[in-house]
Each structure stands twice: as structure tokens, then as C-alpha cells.
mmCIF file of C-alpha atoms and ligand atoms in Angstrom:
data_model
loop_
_atom_site.group_PDB
_atom_site.id
_atom_site.type_symbol
_atom_site.label_atom_id
_atom_site.label_comp_id
_atom_site.label_asym_id
_atom_site.label_seq_id
_atom_site.Cartn_x
_atom_site.Cartn_y
_atom_site.Cartn_z
ATOM 1 C CA MET A 180 0.000 0.000 0.000
ATOM 2 C CA ARG A 181 1.221 3.506 -0.704
ATOM 3 C CA ALA A 182 0.419 6.893 0.768
ATOM 4 C CA THR A 183 1.912 10.301 0.264
ATOM 5 C CA GLY A 184 4.073 11.821 2.979
ATOM 6 C CA ALA A 185 1.394 14.447 3.505
ATOM 7 C CA GLU A 186 -1.229 11.761 4.082
ATOM 8 C CA ARG A 187 1.042 10.098 6.609
ATOM 9 C CA ALA A 188 1.834 13.411 8.280
ATOM 10 C CA GLY A 189 -1.826 14.191 8.752
ATOM 11 C CA GLY A 190 -3.000 10.652 9.300
ATOM 12 C CA SER A 191 -2.522 10.043 12.995
ATOM 13 C CA GLY A 192 -6.259 10.068 13.762
ATOM 14 C CA GLY A 193 -7.231 6.946 15.671
ATOM 15 C CA ARG A 194 -3.895 5.218 15.444
ATOM 16 C CA VAL A 195 -1.528 4.600 18.329
ATOM 17 C CA PRO A 196 1.546 6.675 17.434
ATOM 18 C CA ALA A 197 5.010 5.151 17.476
ATOM 19 C CA GLY A 198 6.775 5.713 20.778
ATOM 20 C CA THR A 199 3.826 4.498 22.834
ATOM 21 C CA VAL A 200 5.156 1.649 24.964
ATOM 22 C CA PRO A 201 2.978 1.282 28.084
ATOM 23 C CA GLY A 202 5.219 1.565 31.156
ATOM 24 C CA GLY A 203 8.389 1.456 29.081
ATOM 25 C CA VAL A 204 10.840 3.425 27.008
ATOM 26 C CA ALA A 205 10.414 3.310 23.231
ATOM 27 C CA VAL A 206 13.625 2.643 21.316
ATOM 28 C CA PHE A 207 14.458 4.462 18.084
ATOM 29 C CA ALA A 208 17.674 4.035 16.083
ATOM 30 C CA VAL A 209 19.535 5.064 12.970
ATOM 31 C CA LEU A 210 20.657 1.914 11.162
ATOM 32 C CA GLY A 211 23.592 2.082 8.756
ATOM 33 C CA ASP A 212 27.314 1.540 8.302
ATOM 34 C CA PRO A 213 29.122 3.686 9.357
ATOM 35 C CA VAL A 214 26.958 5.520 11.904
ATOM 36 C CA GLY A 215 29.581 6.752 14.376
ATOM 37 C CA HIS A 216 29.601 10.284 12.878
ATOM 38 C CA SER A 217 25.787 10.597 12.840
ATOM 39 C CA LEU A 218 24.194 13.623 14.526
ATOM 40 C CA SER A 219 20.770 11.909 14.494
ATOM 41 C CA PRO A 220 20.943 10.616 18.116
ATOM 42 C CA ALA A 221 21.818 14.108 19.405
ATOM 43 C CA ILE A 222 18.998 15.868 17.565
ATOM 44 C CA HIS A 223 16.267 13.271 18.147
ATOM 45 C CA ASN A 224 17.133 12.811 21.844
ATOM 46 C CA ALA A 225 17.059 16.617 22.282
ATOM 47 C CA ALA A 226 13.546 16.617 20.800
ATOM 48 C CA PHE A 227 12.447 13.734 23.061
ATOM 49 C CA ARG A 228 13.776 15.558 26.144
ATOM 50 C CA ALA A 229 12.089 18.803 25.113
ATOM 51 C CA VAL A 230 8.629 17.208 25.312
ATOM 52 C CA GLY A 231 9.388 14.679 28.101
ATOM 53 C CA ARG A 232 8.900 11.714 25.774
ATOM 54 C CA GLN A 233 9.677 8.257 27.231
ATOM 55 C CA ALA A 234 11.961 7.340 24.340
ATOM 56 C CA VAL A 235 15.618 6.982 23.472
ATOM 57 C CA TYR A 236 17.372 7.243 20.081
ATOM 58 C CA MET A 237 20.663 5.456 19.353
ATOM 59 C CA ALA A 238 23.010 4.769 16.446
ATOM 60 C CA ARG A 239 23.368 1.117 15.494
ATOM 61 C CA ARG A 240 25.871 -0.168 12.941
ATOM 62 C CA VAL A 241 24.322 -3.079 11.033
ATOM 63 C CA THR A 242 25.158 -5.171 7.987
ATOM 64 C CA SER A 243 22.814 -5.216 5.003
ATOM 65 C CA GLU A 244 21.549 -8.660 6.128
ATOM 66 C CA GLU A 245 20.804 -7.420 9.651
ATOM 67 C CA CYS A 246 19.168 -4.122 8.699
ATOM 68 C CA GLY A 247 15.684 -5.286 7.612
ATOM 69 C CA PRO A 248 15.066 -7.623 10.581
ATOM 70 C CA VAL A 249 16.398 -5.066 13.110
ATOM 71 C CA MET A 250 14.182 -2.387 11.526
ATOM 72 C CA ARG A 251 11.079 -4.590 11.876
ATOM 73 C CA SER A 252 11.761 -5.558 15.483
ATOM 74 C CA LEU A 253 12.290 -1.917 16.553
ATOM 75 C CA ALA A 254 9.107 -0.777 14.797
ATOM 76 C CA LEU A 255 6.917 -3.628 16.041
ATOM 77 C CA ALA A 256 8.142 -3.048 19.634
ATOM 78 C CA GLY A 257 6.613 0.458 19.503
ATOM 79 C CA GLY A 258 9.706 2.392 18.398
ATOM 80 C CA GLY A 259 11.017 3.261 14.959
ATOM 81 C CA GLY A 260 13.948 4.997 13.379
ATOM 82 C CA ASN A 261 15.918 5.913 10.320
ATOM 83 C CA VAL A 262 17.957 4.038 7.743
ATOM 84 C CA THR A 263 21.100 5.554 6.311
ATOM 85 C CA VAL A 264 23.892 4.737 3.831
ATOM 86 C CA PRO A 265 24.256 2.067 2.487
ATOM 87 C CA HIS A 266 20.979 0.344 3.479
ATOM 88 C CA LYS A 267 18.207 2.682 2.256
ATOM 89 C CA GLU A 268 17.388 0.367 -0.660
ATOM 90 C CA VAL A 269 17.912 -3.067 0.927
ATOM 91 C CA VAL A 270 15.177 -2.513 3.548
ATOM 92 C CA LEU A 271 12.398 -2.077 0.981
ATOM 93 C CA PRO A 272 11.365 -5.783 0.909
ATOM 94 C CA PHE A 273 10.978 -5.665 4.720
ATOM 95 C CA LEU A 274 8.304 -2.927 4.630
ATOM 96 C CA ASP A 275 4.592 -3.800 4.682
ATOM 97 C CA HIS A 276 3.557 -0.351 3.392
ATOM 98 C CA HIS A 277 5.418 2.580 1.908
ATOM 99 C CA THR A 278 4.770 6.139 0.761
ATOM 100 C CA GLU A 279 4.948 7.545 -2.776
ATOM 101 C CA ALA A 280 8.312 9.112 -1.902
ATOM 102 C CA VAL A 281 9.724 5.616 -1.299
ATOM 103 C CA ALA A 282 8.202 4.351 -4.550
ATOM 104 C CA SER A 283 9.601 7.280 -6.565
ATOM 105 C CA THR A 284 13.098 7.232 -5.086
ATOM 106 C CA GLY A 285 13.500 3.496 -4.426
ATOM 107 C CA ALA A 286 14.806 4.392 -0.946
ATOM 108 C CA CYS A 287 13.478 4.424 2.640
ATOM 109 C CA ASN A 288 15.032 6.518 5.423
ATOM 110 C CA THR A 289 12.241 6.482 8.055
ATOM 111 C CA PHE A 290 10.260 3.576 9.555
ATOM 112 C CA TRP A 291 7.628 2.933 12.205
ATOM 113 C CA ALA A 292 4.661 0.569 12.759
ATOM 114 C CA GLU A 293 0.909 1.064 12.749
ATOM 115 C CA GLN A 294 -1.524 -1.675 13.777
ATOM 116 C CA GLY A 295 1.127 -4.365 13.456
ATOM 117 C CA ALA A 296 2.329 -3.277 10.006
ATOM 118 C CA VAL A 297 5.699 -1.677 9.258
ATOM 119 C CA TRP A 298 5.635 1.586 7.274
ATOM 120 C CA GLY A 299 8.463 3.298 5.422
ATOM 121 C CA ASP A 300 8.871 6.838 4.082
ATOM 122 C CA ASN A 301 11.698 8.849 2.549
ATOM 123 C CA THR A 302 11.779 12.148 4.447
ATOM 124 C CA ASP A 303 14.971 13.198 2.596
ATOM 125 C CA VAL A 304 12.556 14.424 -0.085
ATOM 126 C CA GLU A 305 10.694 16.730 2.319
ATOM 127 C CA GLY A 306 13.975 17.635 4.055
ATOM 128 C CA PHE A 307 15.479 18.813 0.781
ATOM 129 C CA ARG A 308 12.254 20.498 -0.367
ATOM 130 C CA ARG A 309 12.166 22.615 2.788
ATOM 131 C CA THR A 310 15.890 23.407 2.491
ATOM 132 C CA TRP A 311 15.386 24.464 -1.146
ATOM 133 C CA GLU A 312 12.434 26.685 -0.199
ATOM 134 C CA ALA A 313 14.433 28.335 2.595
ATOM 135 C CA VAL A 314 17.419 28.959 0.315
ATOM 136 C CA THR A 315 15.632 30.031 -2.848
ATOM 137 C CA GLY A 316 12.999 32.075 -0.975
ATOM 138 C CA GLY A 317 15.587 34.831 -0.924
ATOM 139 C CA LEU A 318 16.280 34.612 -4.670
ATOM 140 C CA ALA A 319 14.152 36.719 -6.981
ATOM 141 C CA GLY A 320 12.556 34.589 -9.710
ATOM 142 C CA ALA A 321 12.772 30.845 -10.365
ATOM 143 C CA ALA A 322 16.191 29.408 -9.633
ATOM 144 C CA ASP A 323 18.221 27.392 -12.076
ATOM 145 C CA ALA A 324 19.806 24.342 -10.436
ATOM 146 C CA LEU A 325 22.862 22.215 -11.122
ATOM 147 C CA VAL A 326 22.571 18.927 -9.207
ATOM 148 C CA LEU A 327 25.763 16.902 -8.685
ATOM 149 C CA GLY A 328 25.472 13.128 -8.081
ATOM 150 C CA ALA A 329 23.268 10.221 -9.100
ATOM 151 C CA GLY A 330 22.903 8.138 -5.923
ATOM 152 C CA GLY A 331 20.085 7.909 -3.387
ATOM 153 C CA ALA A 332 20.434 11.510 -2.193
ATOM 154 C CA ALA A 333 20.309 12.817 -5.771
ATOM 155 C CA ARG A 334 17.064 10.889 -6.321
ATOM 156 C CA ALA A 335 15.479 12.632 -3.315
ATOM 157 C CA VAL A 336 16.737 16.035 -4.542
ATOM 158 C CA LEU A 337 15.440 15.472 -8.079
ATOM 159 C CA LEU A 338 12.014 14.332 -6.851
ATOM 160 C CA ALA A 339 11.711 17.409 -4.618
ATOM 161 C CA LEU A 340 12.766 19.749 -7.457
ATOM 162 C CA CYS A 341 10.491 18.093 -10.047
ATOM 163 C CA GLU A 342 7.538 18.400 -7.628
ATOM 164 C CA ALA A 343 8.257 22.052 -6.695
ATOM 165 C CA PRO A 344 5.311 24.419 -7.411
ATOM 166 C CA VAL A 345 7.613 26.272 -9.835
ATOM 167 C CA PRO A 346 10.223 23.664 -10.824
ATOM 168 C CA PRO A 347 13.618 25.169 -11.583
ATOM 169 C CA ARG A 348 15.570 24.364 -14.719
ATOM 170 C CA ILE A 349 17.407 21.194 -13.621
ATOM 171 C CA ARG A 350 20.809 20.149 -14.951
ATOM 172 C CA LEU A 351 22.454 16.987 -13.648
ATOM 173 C CA TRP A 352 26.099 15.955 -13.582
ATOM 174 C CA ASN A 353 27.628 12.770 -12.189
ATOM 175 C CA ARG A 354 31.156 11.360 -12.230
ATOM 176 C CA THR A 355 29.725 8.219 -13.851
ATOM 177 C CA GLU A 356 27.615 9.725 -16.632
ATOM 178 C CA ALA A 357 25.590 6.568 -17.351
ATOM 179 C CA LYS A 358 24.025 6.750 -13.870
ATOM 180 C CA ALA A 359 22.986 10.371 -14.457
ATOM 181 C CA ARG A 360 21.411 9.370 -17.794
ATOM 182 C CA ALA A 361 19.438 6.586 -16.067
ATOM 183 C CA LEU A 362 18.113 9.109 -13.503
ATOM 184 C CA ALA A 363 17.140 11.557 -16.255
ATOM 185 C CA VAL A 364 15.134 8.785 -17.952
ATOM 186 C CA HIS A 365 13.473 7.966 -14.598
ATOM 187 C CA PHE A 366 12.447 11.590 -13.861
ATOM 188 C CA GLY A 367 11.842 12.636 -17.488
ATOM 189 C CA GLU A 368 14.510 13.820 -19.933
ATOM 190 C CA GLU A 369 12.372 16.879 -20.690
ATOM 191 C CA ARG A 370 12.776 17.903 -17.037
ATOM 192 C CA VAL A 371 16.349 16.802 -16.280
ATOM 193 C CA GLU A 372 19.190 17.675 -18.655
ATOM 194 C CA VAL A 373 22.402 15.639 -18.265
ATOM 195 C CA LEU A 374 25.732 17.443 -18.608
ATOM 196 C CA GLN A 375 28.971 15.723 -19.586
ATOM 197 C CA ASP A 376 30.909 18.726 -18.339
ATOM 198 C CA CYS A 377 29.611 21.560 -16.132
ATOM 199 C CA GLY A 378 32.341 23.971 -17.284
ATOM 200 C CA GLY A 379 30.250 26.179 -19.596
ATOM 201 C CA THR A 380 27.220 26.542 -17.299
ATOM 202 C CA ALA A 381 26.290 29.328 -14.890
ATOM 203 C CA PRO A 382 23.677 27.882 -12.480
ATOM 204 C CA GLU A 383 22.166 30.057 -9.767
ATOM 205 C CA VAL A 384 22.189 27.214 -7.242
ATOM 206 C CA VAL A 385 24.565 24.230 -7.072
ATOM 207 C CA VAL A 386 23.400 21.207 -5.062
ATOM 208 C CA ASN A 387 26.056 18.698 -4.028
ATOM 209 C CA ALA A 388 24.364 15.292 -3.632
ATOM 210 C CA THR A 389 27.629 13.350 -4.036
ATOM 211 C CA SER A 390 29.640 12.031 -1.108
ATOM 212 C CA ALA A 391 32.693 14.054 -2.200
ATOM 213 C CA GLY A 392 33.764 16.159 0.773
ATOM 214 C CA LEU A 393 33.065 13.535 3.442
ATOM 215 C CA ASP A 394 36.855 13.129 3.661
ATOM 216 C CA GLY A 395 37.212 16.831 4.485
ATOM 217 C CA ARG A 396 39.311 17.436 1.337
ATOM 218 C CA SER A 397 37.653 16.518 -1.965
ATOM 219 C CA VAL A 398 35.172 18.520 -4.059
ATOM 220 C CA PRO A 399 32.931 17.025 -6.777
ATOM 221 C CA ILE A 400 33.646 19.909 -9.200
ATOM 222 C CA GLU A 401 35.708 23.094 -9.121
ATOM 223 C CA LEU A 402 33.182 25.946 -8.751
ATOM 224 C CA ALA A 403 35.726 28.363 -10.224
ATOM 225 C CA ARG A 404 35.437 26.499 -13.556
ATOM 226 C CA LEU A 405 31.729 27.368 -13.913
ATOM 227 C CA ALA A 406 30.919 30.161 -16.376
ATOM 228 C CA GLY A 407 29.530 32.292 -13.510
ATOM 229 C CA THR A 408 29.605 32.245 -9.704
ATOM 230 C CA PRO A 409 26.416 30.634 -8.317
ATOM 231 C CA ARG A 410 24.355 32.633 -5.851
ATOM 232 C CA CYS A 411 24.240 29.703 -3.460
ATOM 233 C CA VAL A 412 25.693 26.225 -2.887
ATOM 234 C CA ILE A 413 23.661 23.628 -0.991
ATOM 235 C CA ASP A 414 26.014 20.841 0.122
ATOM 236 C CA LEU A 415 24.292 17.729 1.499
ATOM 237 C CA VAL A 416 27.585 16.706 3.127
ATOM 238 C CA TYR A 417 28.301 17.974 6.643
ATOM 239 C CA GLY A 418 31.083 17.647 9.168
ATOM 240 C CA LYS A 419 32.624 19.398 12.153
ATOM 241 C CA GLU A 420 34.222 22.033 9.879
ATOM 242 C CA PRO A 421 32.696 23.802 6.845
ATOM 243 C CA THR A 422 32.815 21.326 3.947
ATOM 244 C CA PRO A 423 35.435 21.787 1.188
ATOM 245 C CA LEU A 424 32.716 22.810 -1.318
ATOM 246 C CA CYS A 425 31.178 25.327 1.122
ATOM 247 C CA ARG A 426 34.652 26.801 1.726
ATOM 248 C CA ARG A 427 35.190 27.190 -2.050
ATOM 249 C CA ALA A 428 31.729 28.805 -2.397
ATOM 250 C CA LEU A 429 32.377 31.310 0.394
ATOM 251 C CA ASP A 430 35.806 32.163 -1.121
ATOM 252 C CA LEU A 431 34.026 33.018 -4.399
ATOM 253 C CA GLY A 432 31.480 35.215 -2.626
ATOM 254 C CA ALA A 433 28.542 32.766 -2.905
ATOM 255 C CA ALA A 434 26.242 31.827 -0.013
ATOM 256 C CA ALA A 435 26.668 28.266 1.287
ATOM 257 C CA VAL A 436 24.501 25.876 3.306
ATOM 258 C CA ASP A 437 25.857 22.526 4.459
ATOM 259 C CA GLY A 438 24.025 19.220 5.081
ATOM 260 C CA ARG A 439 22.986 20.045 8.652
ATOM 261 C CA GLU A 440 20.101 22.129 7.316
ATOM 262 C CA MET A 441 18.622 19.156 5.425
ATOM 263 C CA LEU A 442 19.493 16.764 8.268
ATOM 264 C CA VAL A 443 17.366 18.766 10.707
ATOM 265 C CA ARG A 444 14.486 19.182 8.257
ATOM 266 C CA GLN A 445 14.309 15.474 7.355
ATOM 267 C CA ALA A 446 14.545 14.603 11.078
ATOM 268 C CA GLU A 447 11.647 16.946 11.911
ATOM 269 C CA ALA A 448 9.630 15.242 9.162
ATOM 270 C CA SER A 449 10.514 11.811 10.642
ATOM 271 C CA GLN A 450 9.110 12.889 14.026
ATOM 272 C CA VAL A 451 5.869 13.934 12.307
ATOM 273 C CA ARG A 452 5.621 10.421 10.827
ATOM 274 C CA TRP A 453 6.226 8.810 14.245
ATOM 275 C CA PHE A 454 4.201 11.066 16.542
ATOM 276 C CA GLY A 455 1.853 13.012 14.271
ATOM 277 C CA LYS A 456 3.453 16.364 15.142
ATOM 278 C CA PRO A 457 6.841 18.059 14.764
ATOM 279 C CA PRO A 458 9.236 18.692 17.665
ATOM 280 C CA PRO A 459 9.273 22.181 19.187
ATOM 281 C CA ARG A 460 10.727 24.611 16.626
ATOM 282 C CA GLY A 461 14.492 25.123 16.872
ATOM 283 C CA VAL A 462 15.254 22.278 19.320
ATOM 284 C CA MET A 463 16.938 20.100 16.705
ATOM 285 C CA THR A 464 18.838 23.002 15.115
ATOM 286 C CA ARG A 465 20.263 24.001 18.496
ATOM 287 C CA ALA A 466 21.255 20.378 19.240
ATOM 288 C CA CYS A 467 22.954 20.198 15.849
ATOM 289 C CA GLU A 468 24.964 23.326 16.550
HETATM 290 N N1 LIG B 201 22.243 16.057 4.987
HETATM 291 C C1 LIG B 201 21.372 15.079 4.830
HETATM 292 O O1 LIG B 201 20.305 15.050 5.454
HETATM 293 C C2 LIG B 201 21.702 13.982 3.876
HETATM 294 C C3 LIG B 201 20.705 13.094 3.446
HETATM 295 C C4 LIG B 201 21.040 12.108 2.518
HETATM 296 C C5 LIG B 201 22.348 12.000 2.076
HETATM 297 N N2 LIG B 201 23.297 12.871 2.511
HETATM 298 C C6 LIG B 201 24.691 12.796 2.041
HETATM 299 O O2 LIG B 201 24.679 12.788 0.625
HETATM 300 C C7 LIG B 201 25.823 12.081 0.162
HETATM 301 C C8 LIG B 201 25.411 11.092 -0.933
HETATM 302 O O3 LIG B 201 24.595 10.083 -0.350
HETATM 303 P P1 LIG B 201 23.940 8.931 -1.268
HETATM 304 O O4 LIG B 201 23.020 8.188 -0.382
HETATM 305 O O5 LIG B 201 23.427 9.494 -2.528
HETATM 306 O O6 LIG B 201 25.234 8.034 -1.606
HETATM 307 P P2 LIG B 201 25.404 7.023 -2.836
HETATM 308 O O7 LIG B 201 24.085 6.474 -3.250
HETATM 309 O O8 LIG B 201 26.508 6.114 -2.432
HETATM 310 O O9 LIG B 201 25.907 7.958 -4.066
HETATM 311 C C9 LIG B 201 27.189 8.578 -4.003
HETATM 312 C C10 LIG B 201 27.308 9.594 -5.140
HETATM 313 O O10 LIG B 201 28.509 10.355 -4.910
HETATM 314 C C11 LIG B 201 29.323 10.278 -6.101
HETATM 315 N N3 LIG B 201 30.713 10.384 -5.678
HETATM 316 C C12 LIG B 201 31.322 9.682 -4.700
HETATM 317 N N4 LIG B 201 32.592 10.125 -4.544
HETATM 318 C C13 LIG B 201 32.785 11.113 -5.468
HETATM 319 C C14 LIG B 201 33.874 11.944 -5.801
HETATM 320 N N5 LIG B 201 35.057 11.846 -5.173
HETATM 321 N N6 LIG B 201 33.716 12.860 -6.780
HETATM 322 C C15 LIG B 201 32.536 12.985 -7.424
HETATM 323 N N7 LIG B 201 31.447 12.213 -7.155
HETATM 324 C C16 LIG B 201 31.588 11.284 -6.173
HETATM 325 C C17 LIG B 201 28.953 8.967 -6.754
HETATM 326 O O11 LIG B 201 29.329 8.995 -8.101
HETATM 327 P P3 LIG B 201 29.472 7.626 -8.972
HETATM 328 O O12 LIG B 201 28.089 7.287 -9.426
HETATM 329 O O13 LIG B 201 30.367 8.030 -10.075
HETATM 330 O O14 LIG B 201 30.077 6.606 -8.051
HETATM 331 C C18 LIG B 201 27.424 8.981 -6.534
HETATM 332 O O15 LIG B 201 26.794 9.843 -7.454
HETATM 333 C C19 LIG B 201 26.450 11.414 1.381
HETATM 334 O O16 LIG B 201 27.552 12.197 1.787
HETATM 335 C C20 LIG B 201 25.357 11.472 2.419
HETATM 336 O O17 LIG B 201 25.875 11.561 3.743
HETATM 337 C C21 LIG B 201 22.996 13.854 3.396
#
């Protein structure tokens, strides 16, 4: 069965929300490999504390074989959680129901149970949509976007951009061009234009959905090689320091937003799926900082 994220977000009527464990503490977790760097426990636990919720959120490193069964047992015990790299696709067969965002991206990052059935959603889509709105709200006119990458994060970004009320012009570049071409076919080649080389383009907004920069050194492309300086760079990567791409953007005089913005927004959307309402405004952002 499928439902939209909006239906899930508004659909708590009558159901027992996740996190309701009579007399006990509900357990939530981010499942992935690696998970040691994840900020998800800090931001979700801050939100639980802020409303006095009897719940705890932890990071659990799991193999791809373990991930689906662990996900189901957490959800069916009254908890829930998130799935991260590299398991967002392998858990799909373990879901009983999923949203349209999961169907369109082929990835699940949020799970919980309702009436004995395990649900999955992909709140990266809403997380990016809200980041895009916050960033481009300050730009006059429709923005023109260059998306870098063709993995799971790029799928969420492309879905959010294609579904925007005023979709931007979308150009897509990936190190392995064939994967970008496959994504353009999936989302519609009339909507997504694949570039072999970004050199001659002058996008207003550059979105980094590659994992380049996780090492603290690499960049997916050299921004200085673009035909014009973008107004803003949205980097999905985050770390303790500004990411290499954000540093390059700031050096060129562009605005830059790193992956913590989207992390907080997708986490807020996850809490809506679990509890039917978002955490108090700002709690997760402050925990992130
Ligand atoms: N902030 C958030 O909330 C959030 C949410 C989701 C994801 N993310 C981040 O987004 C990044 C991508 O995640 P994913 O799930 O899409 O991973 P993925 O499915 O493994 O895809 C990785 C992508 O990065 C590209 N890539 C890897 N190293 C590169 C390099 N050195 N130069 C250029 N391209 C490179 C790959 O290109 P090839 O196809 O050529 O291999 C591929 O397009 C990760 O850093 C993840 O942490 C952040």
C-alpha cells in the first residue's frame, strides 16, 4: 500500500503513534554503516527531552543482512527509526507499506509501525524540499539548479525539485555519466538535462548530492570552472568544519549551506511520521549546533 508523505503526516487520527510503549521506554535508532559520525541521536534525543517523551534514540551499525530484521523488530516493539547509507534500498522488501516518496526514489530513510504493520517513508525528499524553499525564498525569480550526483540523495533532490510548485531548470552531472542518464530517464529527460561537463554553465544554485567532501578534502567539481559564480551552494555533506565545497563557495562570494540544514528538516519530518506532530521549533537546530 502507498500513501503520500502528507497523508502520513496528517494521518494520525485513531492510530496509536510510534513511541507508545505502556510503562516502558520506546527505542528508536539510525541503522547504517558507518553511523559513528551521525548527529541523528543528538537531535532526536534533544527533541524527546524537550517534550518529556519516554523514548531513546541510538546509532546502530548493522550489515545489510541485519538491517531489515532489526528495523522490523524496533518498529513492532513500539519504536522506529531511520535508515542511512548504504541500506536505504535493501530494507524495501521488509516494509509492509510505503509512501509515494519511497516508490519514486526506491529508498526508505524512516520507519515505524501502525496496527502491526511496518511503514516506510523517505523524508529526505521533504527535508530537501524545505531546504530548497528556505534557500531560494531569498532569490528573486525561479532558480536554475545544477545537481551533482546520481545516488540515493540525488534521487530525493530530483524528486523534490520536479515536484516544486515552480520547478527550476534542472541540470544533472555525475562522475559516472551513465548513472545520471538513467536518472534523467526515470524523472523525465524533458525535465532533467544531463551534462557531460559543467564547465560552460552558470547555475544560480549548485546542489552537491555526491559524497565528495566527506573526507574533508575533496570537491565534486571546481566551482571556479563554472561560467559564472552561483548565488548559493547547498552541500548535502556535513562535518565538524565547513565542507570543502562550502569553503570554495564562500571564497568566491557565494552563499553556502551545508548538510545540517537538510538533516534537521528530514529529522523533523521523521518525528511527524512517528508522533503526528513536529518537535518544538528550533530544538533540533540548536542540538545540531
Ligand atoms: N544532509 C542530509 O540530510 C543527507 C541526506 C542524505 C544524504 N546525505 C549525504 O549525501 C551524500 C550522498 O549520499 P547517497 O546516499 O546518494 O550516496 P550514494 O548512493 O553512495 O551515491 C554517491 C554519489 O557520490 C558520487 N561520488 C562519490 N565520490 C565522489 C567523488 N570523489 N567525486 C565525485 N562524485 C563522487 C557517486 O558517483 P558515482 O556514481 O560516479 O560513483 C554517486 O553519485 C552522502 O555524503 C550522504 O551523507 C545527506
